[in-house]
């Protein structure tokens, strides 16, 4: 079994910063891309940032220049540093990872349980 456990959410004032972490554990042979998604009330889940196994990153236009995604492959962990937060960043943030769970297995998509980020104005 593979688990993704997120941490770091919370309440912050506009202009503030938060750092989210997501650690993958369990039966893991390798991890391909990892990323963060978010879902605000009444809206669809959207991609925020993604990082490949080689470190290539991409971001949603709405967070470019404010958010930074990094990963520590030795720890199977991905981070999202969020600066200059805005009220519109308020959402549940979900970690996602494309994980190969064993030798000769195909990769599978895994999700964390979500962590709430609330930005007050």
Coordinates of C-alpha atoms in Angstrom, one line a residue:
X1 CA 0.0 0.0 0.0
X2 CA 1.1 3.5 -0.8
X3 CA 0.2 6.5 1.3
X4 CA 0.6 10.2 0.7
X5 CA 0.5 12.3 3.9
X6 CA 0.2 16.1 3.7
X7 CA 1.0 18.7 6.3
X8 CA 1.5 22.4 6.6
X9 CA -1.9 23.9 5.8
X10 CA -3.5 26.5 8.0
X11 CA -4.8 30.0 8.3
X12 CA -2.7 32.9 7.2
X13 CA -3.3 36.6 6.4
X14 CA -3.1 37.9 2.8
X15 CA 0.6 38.4 1.9
X16 CA 1.8 35.7 4.2
X17 CA 3.5 32.4 3.5
X18 CA 2.9 28.7 4.1
X19 CA 4.9 25.6 3.2
X20 CA 3.1 22.4 2.4
X21 CA 4.8 19.0 2.6
X22 CA 3.7 15.6 1.3
X23 CA 5.5 12.4 2.1
X24 CA 5.0 9.2 0.2
X25 CA 5.4 5.9 2.1
X26 CA 4.7 2.3 1.6
X27 CA 5.5 0.0 -1.3
X28 CA 7.4 2.3 -3.6
X29 CA 9.7 1.2 -6.3
X30 CA 10.0 4.7 -7.9
X31 CA 8.2 8.0 -8.2
X32 CA 7.7 9.8 -11.4
X33 CA 6.0 13.2 -11.3
X34 CA 4.7 14.7 -8.1
X35 CA 2.4 17.7 -7.8
X36 CA -0.1 19.8 -6.0
X37 CA -3.8 20.4 -6.8
X38 CA -6.3 22.5 -5.1
X39 CA -10.1 22.7 -4.9
X40 CA -12.0 25.7 -3.7
X41 CA -15.7 25.4 -2.6
X42 CA -17.9 25.1 -5.6
X43 CA -15.1 24.8 -8.0
X44 CA -13.3 22.0 -9.8
X45 CA -10.0 20.6 -8.7
X46 CA -7.2 22.4 -10.5
X47 CA -3.5 21.7 -11.0
X48 CA -1.3 24.2 -9.1
X49 CA 2.3 22.9 -9.6
X50 CA 4.0 19.8 -10.8
X51 CA 7.6 18.5 -10.7
X52 CA 9.0 15.6 -12.7
X53 CA 11.6 13.1 -11.4
X54 CA 14.3 15.1 -13.2
X55 CA 13.2 18.3 -11.5
X56 CA 11.3 20.0 -14.4
X57 CA 8.6 22.1 -13.0
X58 CA 5.4 23.8 -14.3
X59 CA 2.9 26.0 -12.6
X60 CA -0.6 27.3 -13.0
X61 CA -0.5 30.9 -14.3
X62 CA -2.3 32.1 -11.2
X63 CA 0.6 31.0 -8.9
X64 CA 3.7 31.7 -11.1
X65 CA 6.2 33.8 -9.3
X66 CA 4.6 33.2 -5.9
X67 CA 4.7 29.4 -5.4
X68 CA 7.7 27.1 -5.7
X69 CA 7.5 23.3 -5.9
X70 CA 10.5 21.2 -4.9
X71 CA 11.1 17.6 -4.0
X72 CA 13.5 15.5 -2.0
X73 CA 13.7 12.2 -3.8
X74 CA 15.7 10.6 -1.0
X75 CA 12.7 11.2 1.3
X76 CA 10.0 10.7 -1.3
X77 CA 8.7 14.1 -0.3
X78 CA 7.4 17.1 -2.3
X79 CA 7.0 20.6 -1.0
X80 CA 5.1 23.6 -2.0
X81 CA 6.3 27.0 -0.8
X82 CA 3.5 29.5 -1.1
X83 CA 4.4 33.2 -0.8
X84 CA 2.4 36.4 -1.2
X85 CA -0.8 34.4 -0.5
X86 CA -4.1 35.8 -1.7
X87 CA -7.6 35.1 -0.5
X88 CA -8.3 33.4 -3.8
X89 CA -5.7 30.8 -2.9
X90 CA -8.0 29.5 -0.2
X91 CA -8.8 25.9 -1.0
X92 CA -8.1 22.3 0.0
X93 CA -4.7 21.4 -1.4
X94 CA -4.1 17.8 -2.5
X95 CA -0.8 16.1 -3.1
X96 CA -0.6 13.8 -6.1
X97 CA 2.1 11.4 -7.2
X98 CA 2.6 9.0 -10.1
X99 CA 4.2 6.0 -8.3
X100 CA 5.6 2.7 -9.5
X101 CA 4.7 0.4 -6.6
X102 CA 7.0 -2.5 -7.5
X103 CA 9.4 -4.0 -10.1
X104 CA 7.6 -4.8 -13.3
X105 CA 4.5 -2.9 -12.2
X106 CA 3.0 0.0 -14.1
X107 CA 2.7 3.4 -12.4
X108 CA -0.4 4.4 -10.6
X109 CA -1.9 7.7 -9.5
X110 CA -2.1 8.4 -5.8
X111 CA -3.7 11.2 -3.8
X112 CA -3.3 12.6 -0.4
X113 CA -6.2 13.3 1.9
X114 CA -5.9 17.1 1.5
X115 CA -5.0 20.0 3.7
X116 CA -6.9 23.2 4.1
X117 CA -5.3 26.5 3.3
X118 CA -7.3 29.6 4.3
X119 CA -6.1 33.1 3.4
X120 CA -7.9 35.9 5.2
X121 CA -8.1 39.4 3.7

